PDB file of C-alpha atoms in Angstrom:
ATOM      1  CA  ALA A   1     112.676  65.812  26.428  1.00 78.00           C
ATOM      2  CA  PHE A   2     115.910  64.183  27.612  1.00 89.00           C
ATOM      3  CA  ALA A   3     117.139  63.395  24.104  1.00 92.00           C
ATOM      4  CA  GLN A   4     116.189  66.831  22.824  1.00 90.00           C
ATOM      5  CA  ALA A   5     118.028  68.507  25.705  1.00 94.00           C
ATOM      6  CA  VAL A   6     121.171  66.439  25.115  1.00 94.00           C
ATOM      7  CA  ALA A   7     121.071  66.981  21.358  1.00 92.00           C
ATOM      8  CA  ALA A   8     120.672  70.734  21.759  1.00 92.00           C
ATOM      9  CA  GLY A   9     123.136  71.120  24.625  1.00 93.00           C
ATOM     10  CA  SER A  10     126.728  72.299  24.407  1.00 91.00           C
ATOM     11  CA  ALA A  11     128.190  69.377  26.357  1.00 92.00           C
ATOM     12  CA  PRO A  12     129.896  66.742  24.168  1.00 92.00           C
ATOM     13  CA  LEU A  13     128.400  63.284  23.724  1.00 96.00           C
ATOM     14  CA  ASP A  14     131.198  60.711  23.595  1.00 97.00           C
ATOM     15  CA  ALA A  15     129.255  57.520  24.332  1.00 97.00           C
ATOM     16  CA  LEU A  16     125.698  56.253  24.492  1.00 98.00           C
ATOM     17  CA  VAL A  17     124.777  53.132  26.475  1.00 98.00           C
ATOM     18  CA  CYS A  18     121.360  51.513  25.983  1.00 98.00           C
ATOM     19  CA  ASN A  19     120.636  49.318  29.004  1.00 93.00           C
ATOM     20  CA  ALA A  20     116.999  49.863  30.036  1.00 88.00           C
ATOM     21  CA  ALA A  21     114.949  46.672  30.175  1.00 92.00           C
ATOM     22  CA  VAL A  22     111.810  45.113  31.587  1.00 91.00           C
ATOM     23  CA  TYR A  23     111.329  41.375  32.103  1.00 86.00           C
ATOM     24  CA  MET A  24     107.897  40.196  33.226  1.00 87.00           C
ATOM     25  CA  PRO A  25     107.687  36.438  32.665  1.00 86.00           C
ATOM     26  CA  THR A  26     104.623  35.870  34.850  1.00 86.00           C
ATOM     27  CA  LEU A  27     102.221  38.039  32.869  1.00 88.00           C
ATOM     28  CA  LYS A  28      99.006  36.343  31.814  1.00 93.00           C
ATOM     29  CA  ALA A  29      98.190  39.045  29.291  1.00 95.00           C
ATOM     30  CA  PRO A  30     100.363  41.648  27.576  1.00 96.00           C
ATOM     31  CA  LEU A  31     100.917  45.167  28.829  1.00 95.00           C
ATOM     32  CA  PHE A  32     101.255  48.078  26.426  1.00 96.00           C
ATOM     33  CA  SER A  33     103.271  51.278  26.260  1.00 95.00           C
ATOM     34  CA  PRO A  34     101.482  54.647  26.043  1.00 94.00           C
ATOM     35  CA  GLN A  35     102.062  54.434  22.282  1.00 93.00           C
ATOM     36  CA  GLY A  36     100.211  51.106  22.153  1.00 94.00           C
ATOM     37  CA  TYR A  37     103.142  48.716  21.638  1.00 96.00           C
ATOM     38  CA  GLU A  38     103.732  45.554  23.692  1.00 96.00           C
ATOM     39  CA  LEU A  39     105.703  46.759  26.704  1.00 95.00           C
ATOM     40  CA  SER A  40     108.795  44.518  26.485  1.00 95.00           C
ATOM     41  CA  MET A  41     109.441  45.397  22.853  1.00 98.00           C
ATOM     42  CA  ALA A  42     108.580  49.049  23.431  1.00 97.00           C
ATOM     43  CA  THR A  43     110.944  49.424  26.380  1.00 96.00           C
ATOM     44  CA  ASN A  44     113.800  47.146  25.429  1.00 96.00           C
ATOM     45  CA  HIS A  45     113.995  47.763  21.684  1.00 98.00           C
ATOM     46  CA  LEU A  46     111.803  50.530  20.293  1.00 98.00           C
ATOM     47  CA  GLY A  47     112.628  52.985  23.078  1.00 96.00           C
ATOM     48  CA  HIS A  48     116.337  52.476  22.528  1.00 97.00           C
ATOM     49  CA  PHE A  49     115.900  52.621  18.775  1.00 98.00           C
ATOM     50  CA  LEU A  50     114.191  56.011  19.033  1.00 96.00           C
ATOM     51  CA  LEU A  51     116.800  57.327  21.474  1.00 96.00           C
ATOM     52  CA  ILE A  52     119.531  56.328  19.031  1.00 97.00           C
ATOM     53  CA  GLN A  53     117.731  58.098  16.177  1.00 95.00           C
ATOM     54  CA  LEU A  54     117.488  61.273  18.223  1.00 95.00           C
ATOM     55  CA  LEU A  55     121.113  61.296  19.411  1.00 97.00           C
ATOM     56  CA  LEU A  56     123.090  59.673  16.602  1.00 97.00           C
ATOM     57  CA  GLU A  57     123.878  62.937  14.828  1.00 96.00           C
ATOM     58  CA  LYS A  58     125.144  64.448  18.088  1.00 96.00           C
ATOM     59  CA  LEU A  59     127.217  61.347  18.818  1.00 97.00           C
ATOM     60  CA  ALA A  60     128.669  61.252  15.305  1.00 96.00           C
ATOM     61  CA  GLY A  61     129.845  64.853  15.530  1.00 93.00           C
ATOM     62  CA  ASN A  62     132.373  65.715  12.831  1.00 90.00           C
ATOM     63  CA  GLY A  63     132.657  62.119  11.630  1.00 92.00           C
ATOM     64  CA  SER A  64     136.144  61.511  12.985  1.00 93.00           C
ATOM     65  CA  GLY A  65     134.967  59.025  15.601  1.00 94.00           C
ATOM     66  CA  LYS A  66     136.869  61.011  18.216  1.00 94.00           C
ATOM     67  CA  GLY A  67     135.299  62.763  21.143  1.00 91.00           C
ATOM     68  CA  SER A  68     136.510  65.121  23.839  1.00 88.00           C
ATOM     69  CA  GLY A  69     140.129  64.492  24.723  1.00 87.00           C
ATOM     70  CA  GLY A  70     140.507  62.222  21.706  1.00 91.00           C
ATOM     71  CA  VAL A  71     138.409  59.386  23.138  1.00 92.00           C
ATOM     72  CA  GLN A  72     136.851  56.947  20.696  1.00 95.00           C
ATOM     73  CA  LYS A  73     133.117  57.500  20.374  1.00 98.00           C
ATOM     74  CA  ARG A  74     130.993  54.432  21.048  1.00 98.00           C
ATOM     75  CA  LEU A  75     127.397  53.294  21.126  1.00 99.00           C
ATOM     76  CA  VAL A  76     126.861  50.211  23.280  1.00 99.00           C
ATOM     77  CA  VAL A  77     123.717  48.117  23.685  1.00 98.00           C
ATOM     78  CA  LEU A  78     123.151  45.373  26.257  1.00 96.00           C
ATOM     79  CA  GLY A  79     122.151  42.002  24.814  1.00 96.00           C
ATOM     80  CA  THR A  80     121.593  38.656  26.509  1.00 92.00           C
ATOM     81  CA  VAL A  81     122.653  35.049  26.176  1.00 91.00           C
ATOM     82  CA  THR A  82     119.027  33.901  26.180  1.00 85.00           C
ATOM     83  CA  ALA A  83     118.438  35.667  22.851  1.00 92.00           C
ATOM     84  CA  ASN A  84     121.397  34.032  21.115  1.00 94.00           C
ATOM     85  CA  SER A  85     120.829  30.448  20.008  1.00 93.00           C
ATOM     86  CA  LYS A  86     124.546  30.116  19.251  1.00 91.00           C
ATOM     87  CA  GLU A  87     124.954  29.702  23.012  1.00 88.00           C
ATOM     88  CA  LEU A  88     123.417  27.076  25.275  1.00 81.00           C
ATOM     89  CA  GLY A  89     121.438  29.680  27.191  1.00 82.00           C
ATOM     90  CA  GLY A  90     119.756  30.725  23.969  1.00 86.00           C
ATOM     91  CA  LYS A  91     118.544  27.220  23.144  1.00 88.00           C
ATOM     92  CA  ILE A  92     116.416  26.751  26.275  1.00 85.00           C
ATOM     93  CA  PRO A  93     112.778  26.236  25.183  1.00 84.00           C
ATOM     94  CA  ILE A  94     111.234  27.913  28.242  1.00 81.00           C
ATOM     95  CA  PRO A  95     108.903  29.321  27.084  1.00 84.00           C
ATOM     96  CA  ALA A  96     110.582  29.363  23.646  1.00 91.00           C
ATOM     97  CA  PRO A  97     113.868  30.517  22.112  1.00 93.00           C
ATOM     98  CA  ALA A  98     114.063  33.971  20.581  1.00 96.00           C
ATOM     99  CA  ASP A  99     112.602  33.938  17.082  1.00 97.00           C
ATOM    100  CA  LEU A 100     111.501  36.984  15.111  1.00 98.00           C
ATOM    101  CA  GLY A 101     110.016  34.921  12.293  1.00 98.00           C
ATOM    102  CA  ASP A 102     109.491  37.144   9.275  1.00 97.00           C
ATOM    103  CA  LEU A 103     108.801  40.185  11.494  1.00 98.00           C
ATOM    104  CA  ALA A 104     105.067  39.892  10.861  1.00 98.00           C
ATOM    105  CA  GLY A 105     104.292  41.637  14.146  1.00 98.00           C
ATOM    106  CA  PHE A 106     106.350  44.662  13.126  1.00 98.00           C
ATOM    107  CA  ALA A 107     104.853  44.693   9.639  1.00 97.00           C
ATOM    108  CA  ASP A 108     101.346  44.603  11.132  1.00 96.00           C
ATOM    109  CA  GLY A 109     102.058  47.665  13.273  1.00 94.00           C
ATOM    110  CA  PHE A 110     102.667  45.907  16.613  1.00 95.00           C
ATOM    111  CA  GLN A 111      99.434  47.322  18.030  1.00 92.00           C
ATOM    112  CA  ASP A 112      96.908  45.317  20.057  1.00 93.00           C
ATOM    113  CA  PRO A 113      96.088  42.494  19.352  1.00 94.00           C
ATOM    114  CA  VAL A 114      99.570  42.047  17.802  1.00 96.00           C
ATOM    115  CA  THR A 115     101.972  41.431  20.690  1.00 97.00           C
ATOM    116  CA  MET A 116     104.912  39.418  19.330  1.00 98.00           C
ATOM    117  CA  ALA A 117     107.576  40.113  16.721  1.00 98.00           C
ATOM    118  CA  ASN A 118     106.584  37.045  14.725  1.00 98.00           C
ATOM    119  CA  GLY A 119     102.883  37.881  14.963  1.00 97.00           C
ATOM    120  CA  LYS A 120     102.057  34.775  17.005  1.00 97.00           C
ATOM    121  CA  ALA A 121     100.464  34.290  20.442  1.00 96.00           C
ATOM    122  CA  PHE A 122     101.844  36.272  23.376  1.00 96.00           C
ATOM    123  CA  LYS A 123     104.547  34.605  25.481  1.00 95.00           C
ATOM    124  CA  PRO A 124     105.966  37.030  28.055  1.00 94.00           C
ATOM    125  CA  GLY A 125     109.362  35.376  28.506  1.00 93.00           C
ATOM    126  CA  LYS A 126     109.845  35.085  24.771  1.00 96.00           C
ATOM    127  CA  ALA A 127     108.816  38.718  24.315  1.00 95.00           C
ATOM    128  CA  TYR A 128     111.849  39.683  26.401  1.00 92.00           C
ATOM    129  CA  LYS A 129     114.176  37.405  24.429  1.00 96.00           C
ATOM    130  CA  ASP A 130     112.871  38.716  21.115  1.00 97.00           C
ATOM    131  CA  SER A 131     113.392  42.315  22.195  1.00 97.00           C
ATOM    132  CA  LYS A 132     116.996  41.616  23.181  1.00 97.00           C
ATOM    133  CA  LEU A 133     117.645  39.855  19.883  1.00 98.00           C
ATOM    134  CA  CYS A 134     116.389  43.036  18.230  1.00 98.00           C
ATOM    135  CA  ASN A 135     118.932  44.988  20.288  1.00 98.00           C
ATOM    136  CA  MET A 136     121.830  42.887  19.040  1.00 98.00           C
ATOM    137  CA  ILE A 137     120.623  42.942  15.438  1.00 99.00           C
ATOM    138  CA  THR A 138     120.267  46.724  15.606  1.00 99.00           C
ATOM    139  CA  VAL A 139     123.937  47.028  16.523  1.00 99.00           C
ATOM    140  CA  THR A 140     124.984  45.102  13.427  1.00 98.00           C
ATOM    141  CA  GLU A 141     122.847  47.372  11.252  1.00 99.00           C
ATOM    142  CA  LEU A 142     124.146  50.514  12.961  1.00 99.00           C
ATOM    143  CA  HIS A 143     127.644  49.337  12.132  1.00 99.00           C
ATOM    144  CA  ARG A 144     126.747  48.662   8.501  1.00 98.00           C
ATOM    145  CA  ARG A 145     125.015  51.985   8.010  1.00 98.00           C
ATOM    146  CA  PHE A 146     127.125  54.389  10.029  1.00 98.00           C
ATOM    147  CA  HIS A 147     130.509  53.113  11.191  1.00 98.00           C
ATOM    148  CA  GLN A 148     132.484  53.953   8.069  1.00 97.00           C
ATOM    149  CA  GLN A 149     131.083  57.456   7.699  1.00 96.00           C
ATOM    150  CA  THR A 150     131.090  58.430  11.390  1.00 97.00           C
ATOM    151  CA  GLY A 151     133.941  56.462  12.952  1.00 97.00           C
ATOM    152  CA  VAL A 152     131.641  55.596  15.868  1.00 98.00           C
ATOM    153  CA  VAL A 153     132.149  52.098  17.281  1.00 98.00           C
ATOM    154  CA  PHE A 154     128.904  50.148  17.640  1.00 99.00           C
ATOM    155  CA  ALA A 155     128.883  47.078  19.892  1.00 99.00           C
ATOM    156  CA  SER A 156     126.635  44.909  22.027  1.00 98.00           C
ATOM    157  CA  LEU A 157     127.590  42.763  24.989  1.00 97.00           C
ATOM    158  CA  TYR A 158     126.428  40.212  27.502  1.00 92.00           C
ATOM    159  CA  PRO A 159     128.438  40.688  30.715  1.00 90.00           C
ATOM    160  CA  GLY A 160     127.055  37.583  32.428  1.00 83.00           C
ATOM    161  CA  CYS A 161     123.952  36.787  34.424  1.00 73.00           C
ATOM    162  CA  VAL A 162     123.372  39.377  37.139  1.00 75.00           C
ATOM    163  CA  ALA A 163     120.889  37.001  38.735  1.00 63.00           C
ATOM    164  CA  ASP A 164     120.234  39.133  41.811  1.00 77.00           C
ATOM    165  CA  SER A 165     119.502  42.368  39.950  1.00 74.00           C
ATOM    166  CA  PRO A 166     116.118  44.140  40.026  1.00 74.00           C
ATOM    167  CA  LEU A 167     115.491  42.921  36.459  1.00 73.00           C
ATOM    168  CA  PHE A 168     114.034  39.740  37.988  1.00 64.00           C
ATOM    169  CA  ARG A 169     111.722  41.498  40.453  1.00 74.00           C
ATOM    170  CA  HIS A 170     108.644  40.469  38.461  1.00 67.00           C
ATOM    171  CA  SER A 171     109.566  36.763  38.520  1.00 75.00           C
ATOM    172  CA  PHE A 172     108.061  34.249  40.938  1.00 74.00           C
ATOM    173  CA  LYS A 173     109.411  34.693  44.484  1.00 78.00           C
ATOM    174  CA  VAL A 174     110.821  31.171  44.599  1.00 76.00           C
ATOM    175  CA  PHE A 175     112.641  31.851  41.324  1.00 70.00           C
ATOM    176  CA  GLN A 176     114.162  35.009  42.789  1.00 69.00           C
ATOM    177  CA  ARG A 177     115.542  32.959  45.691  1.00 79.00           C
ATOM    178  CA  VAL A 178     116.800  29.974  43.698  1.00 80.00           C
ATOM    179  CA  PHE A 179     118.060  31.598  40.497  1.00 66.00           C
ATOM    180  CA  PRO A 180     121.152  33.342  41.949  1.00 68.00           C
ATOM    181  CA  TRP A 181     122.230  30.105  43.668  1.00 72.00           C
ATOM    182  CA  PHE A 182     121.676  28.150  40.443  1.00 79.00           C
ATOM    183  CA  GLN A 183     123.734  30.581  38.382  1.00 77.00           C
ATOM    184  CA  LYS A 184     126.536  30.621  40.949  1.00 78.00           C
ATOM    185  CA  THR A 185     126.823  26.890  41.628  1.00 81.00           C
ATOM    186  CA  VAL A 186     125.460  25.090  38.558  1.00 80.00           C
ATOM    187  CA  THR A 187     125.948  27.158  35.407  1.00 76.00           C
ATOM    188  CA  GLY A 188     128.807  29.403  36.505  1.00 75.00           C
ATOM    189  CA  GLY A 189     127.097  32.201  34.629  1.00 78.00           C
ATOM    190  CA  TYR A 190     126.572  34.531  37.595  1.00 78.00           C
ATOM    191  CA  VAL A 191     128.336  37.862  37.822  1.00 84.00           C
ATOM    192  CA  SER A 192     127.898  40.522  40.465  1.00 84.00           C
ATOM    193  CA  GLN A 193     126.468  43.909  39.631  1.00 87.00           C
ATOM    194  CA  PRO A 194     129.883  45.605  40.114  1.00 90.00           C
ATOM    195  CA  THR A 195     131.570  43.103  37.775  1.00 89.00           C
ATOM    196  CA  ALA A 196     128.863  43.542  35.159  1.00 89.00           C
ATOM    197  CA  GLY A 197     129.239  47.301  35.456  1.00 92.00           C
ATOM    198  CA  GLU A 198     132.995  47.057  34.992  1.00 93.00           C
ATOM    199  CA  ARG A 199     132.497  45.005  31.831  1.00 94.00           C
ATOM    200  CA  VAL A 200     130.035  47.507  30.415  1.00 95.00           C
ATOM    201  CA  ALA A 201     132.486  50.314  31.184  1.00 97.00           C
ATOM    202  CA  ASP A 202     135.264  48.383  29.454  1.00 96.00           C
ATOM    203  CA  VAL A 203     133.193  48.010  26.282  1.00 98.00           C
ATOM    204  CA  VAL A 204     132.367  51.720  26.431  1.00 98.00           C
ATOM    205  CA  SER A 205     135.936  52.941  26.865  1.00 96.00           C
ATOM    206  CA  GLY A 206     138.521  50.140  26.928  1.00 96.00           C
ATOM    207  CA  GLU A 207     141.219  50.036  24.247  1.00 94.00           C
ATOM    208  CA  ALA A 208     140.734  46.281  23.838  1.00 95.00           C
ATOM    209  CA  PHE A 209     137.123  46.827  22.746  1.00 97.00           C
ATOM    210  CA  SER A 210     137.649  48.955  19.645  1.00 97.00           C
ATOM    211  CA  ALA A 211     136.046  46.509  17.175  1.00 98.00           C
ATOM    212  CA  SER A 212     132.741  47.682  15.716  1.00 98.00           C
ATOM    213  CA  GLY A 213     129.705  45.627  14.765  1.00 98.00           C
ATOM    214  CA  VAL A 214     130.471  42.850  17.254  1.00 98.00           C
ATOM    215  CA  HIS A 215     128.921  41.216  20.321  1.00 98.00           C
ATOM    216  CA  TRP A 216     131.231  40.904  23.321  1.00 97.00           C
ATOM    217  CA  SER A 217     131.041  38.050  25.803  1.00 93.00           C
ATOM    218  CA  TRP A 218     133.177  36.406  28.458  1.00 89.00           C
ATOM    219  CA  GLY A 219     134.141  32.765  28.957  1.00 70.00           C
ATOM    220  CA  ASN A 220     133.372  31.247  32.343  1.00 61.00           C
ATOM    221  CA  ARG A 221     131.683  34.482  33.304  1.00 62.00           C
ATOM    222  CA  GLN A 222     131.921  33.920  37.037  1.00 58.00           C
ATOM    223  CA  ARG A 223     135.706  34.245  37.090  1.00 64.00           C
ATOM    224  CA  GLN A 224     137.189  37.648  37.741  1.00 66.00           C
ATOM    225  CA  GLY A 225     139.635  38.763  35.085  1.00 69.00           C
ATOM    226  CA  ARG A 226     138.360  36.319  32.473  1.00 76.00           C
ATOM    227  CA  GLN A 227     139.260  37.468  28.960  1.00 86.00           C
ATOM    228  CA  GLN A 228     136.540  38.819  26.711  1.00 92.00           C
ATOM    229  CA  PHE A 229     135.909  37.450  23.234  1.00 94.00           C
ATOM    230  CA  ILE A 230     133.709  38.213  20.245  1.00 96.00           C
ATOM    231  CA  GLN A 231     130.682  35.914  20.395  1.00 96.00           C
ATOM    232  CA  GLU A 232     129.036  34.841  17.147  1.00 96.00           C
ATOM    233  CA  LEU A 233     125.313  35.551  16.976  1.00 97.00           C
ATOM    234  CA  SER A 234     122.533  33.247  15.825  1.00 97.00           C
ATOM    235  CA  GLN A 235     121.550  32.930  12.186  1.00 97.00           C
ATOM    236  CA  GLN A 236     118.852  35.584  12.624  1.00 97.00           C
ATOM    237  CA  GLY A 237     121.258  37.756  14.563  1.00 98.00           C
ATOM    238  CA  ARG A 238     123.750  37.913  11.713  1.00 97.00           C
ATOM    239  CA  ASP A 239     121.336  37.921   8.754  1.00 98.00           C
ATOM    240  CA  PRO A 240     121.834  41.231   6.892  1.00 98.00           C
ATOM    241  CA  ALA A 241     118.413  41.036   5.247  1.00 98.00           C
ATOM    242  CA  MET A 242     116.774  40.568   8.653  1.00 98.00           C
ATOM    243  CA  ALA A 243     118.759  43.498  10.063  1.00 99.00           C
ATOM    244  CA  LYS A 244     117.769  45.790   7.207  1.00 98.00           C
ATOM    245  CA  ARG A 245     114.106  44.821   7.468  1.00 98.00           C
ATOM    246  CA  LEU A 246     114.065  45.204  11.259  1.00 99.00           C
ATOM    247  CA  TRP A 247     115.635  48.644  10.932  1.00 99.00           C
ATOM    248  CA  GLU A 248     113.111  49.813   8.358  1.00 98.00           C
ATOM    249  CA  LEU A 249     110.096  48.551  10.295  1.00 98.00           C
ATOM    250  CA  SER A 250     111.380  49.866  13.638  1.00 98.00           C
ATOM    251  CA  ALA A 251     112.047  53.258  12.044  1.00 97.00           C
ATOM    252  CA  GLN A 252     108.501  53.316  10.738  1.00 96.00           C
ATOM    253  CA  LEU A 253     107.024  52.505  14.158  1.00 96.00           C
ATOM    254  CA  VAL A 254     109.076  55.037  16.120  1.00 95.00           C
ATOM    255  CA  ALA A 255     108.553  57.720  13.471  1.00 91.00           C
ATOM    256  CA  GLU A 256     104.800  57.317  13.796  1.00 80.00           C
ATOM    257  CA  SER A 257     105.031  57.621  17.576  1.00 73.00           C
ATOM    258  CA  ALA A 258     107.509  60.498  17.457  1.00 66.00           C
ATOM    259  CA  GLN A 259     105.408  62.474  15.002  1.00 65.00           C
ATOM    260  CA  ALA A 260     102.369  61.979  17.216  1.00 61.00           C
ATOM    261  CA  GLU A 261     104.357  63.429  20.129  1.00 64.00           C
ATOM    262  CA  GLY A 262     105.971  66.251  18.167  1.00 61.00           C
ATOM    263  CA  MET A 263     109.484  64.779  17.878  1.00 55.00           C
ATOM    264  CA  ASP A 264     111.686  63.989  14.895  1.00 56.00           C
ATOM    265  CA  GLY A 265     112.151  60.224  15.066  1.00 50.00           C
ATOM    266  CA  THR A 266     113.968  59.646  11.810  1.00 50.00           C
ATOM    267  CA  ALA A 267     117.648  59.215  11.003  1.00 51.00           C
TER     268      ALA A 267
END
């Protein structure tokens, strides 16, 4: 209903930010969306993918890439360091690094008992990482498919670890107490919610963030004013064949759900 109202409304759409996420690392068994998909993938990737399908035409507008007042139109998706094995945080094997395999879970319909992108046994922490890797891959495919013809800038980012945010509310209580301290004093990866918000806003509207098809990151993320840079993604994250296949399978899944609910989920 939200996407349909925005698409049909007269107000301009100059930017779209996809930031919704669930992280439930203590689950013993998977949870499922109303459409029957594993909840982390449904919320973090498929939900965003469908929203993008429903609003991309509105965002693209006349294809100039310019919105109201001449602003540059942008679509921004939040990624994470733990889904990018090019960074140390993405190599941590707890419970396992992000790995989509050959997308067997998507190809098999992602319905119970299929709960993981690679079709293997359910691991709740990895399910989150996989879904965020899908987010970052989707941005690269959006850029390939639509940037030249629409002028819209497509980008992902990781603003730093907002270790005291509600995202971690489903973690163990001791983890919730220790993790912010660890990120502040050991890794230096902690950023406050206001700083993270400022970085997201910069990627959405800042002149220095006009590159499309890239993943933005910051150096020692704890330092205010630290300069942003374009972070290389993992091998899976930058594989064009993987991106194309993920797009096609995701489009198939959301189209099936959208048709069942009376929406147009194709782009």
